[in-house]
Amino acid sequence: MDSYIDWHAARAALEWQLEMGVAETISETPINRFEQVAPPPKAGVAPGVSAPTMPVQAAPKVDPVAEAEAAARAATDLSGLQAAMAAYPHCELQKGARNLVFCDGVPGARVMIVGEAPGRDEDRIGKPFVGRAGQLLDKMLAAIDLGRDRDGEQAVYITNVLPWRPPQNRDPKPDEMAMMLPFLKRHIALAKPEVLVVMGNISCQALLGKRGITRLRGKWDEVDGLPVIPMFHPAYLLRNPSAKCEAWADLLDLNERLTKKD
Ligand code: URA
């Protein structure tokens, strides 16, 4: 179809827009106004004299991942890390979330579980895995004598790849995962687990750089020298109960590693 619009029609359309109160043109690409530089002050210019044109100063380039790495590195304990995450300004998810969901369970536990991101219940309460998937996770852990409310050898510690709920529970975006990964890695280093359990594709992607949980599950891997077992996410098990037998096999495998005397 010919999209040509003649001069008169274009002018009429423009005038109509002005009448409707349109004050500026907007391009098809979004503009981040937070990154825009304020115009140079006009002070000191005599009336009638045009101000010298000032060179537009480019906004300093921000590298969200490098900033996350520096902030995470500077945290020397878990509460410092939580504060650093709360102060981190580059993840848009924070703006739409009610709570920063940091952890539950016992720091220093032998087992650390890494889920994906908070859902509605977690966002409301401020703790990971408190909804239906969390209740199933608790049952799975109890089946091998572990729990977030247990002490000593039976304790577990729980966190997520992302501390803020994505809108409508959508999958985390690659840039959101990349900028929050340094915090997750520091979280693991400070919590000092013996074993990591990564639940679902998003967690595998973040920590192992791999997707395909059906293929990855139950196969021990390694992250920064720590043994890692990928498992099906409990939310997946709620939707696919027949996969519970594989999850059970993985739990037994985890239990064997934890109880093995060397
Ligand atoms: N699913 C997750 O991966 N984490 C939670 O905290 C809740 C649901």
CSV table of C-alpha atoms and ligand atoms in Angstrom, one decimal, residues 115-118 122 128-129 160 233, ligand 1:
chain,number,residue,atom,x,y,z
A,115,GLY,CA,15.4,-20.8,43.1
A,116,GLU,CA,14.5,-18.4,40.3
A,117,ALA,CA,12.6,-15.3,41.5
A,118,PRO,CA,10.0,-14.3,44.0
A,122,GLU,CA,7.1,-14.2,48.3
A,128,PRO,CA,11.6,-17.1,49.2
A,129,PHE,CA,9.4,-20.1,48.6
A,160,ASN,CA,16.8,-16.9,44.5
A,233,HIS,CA,11.7,-26.6,40.1
B,1,URA,N1,9.8,-19.8,42.9
B,1,URA,C1,11.1,-19.5,43.0
B,1,URA,O1,11.9,-19.9,42.2
B,1,URA,N2,11.4,-18.8,44.1
B,1,URA,C2,10.6,-18.4,45.0
B,1,URA,O2,11.0,-17.8,46.0
B,1,URA,C3,9.2,-18.7,44.8
B,1,URA,C4,8.8,-19.4,43.7
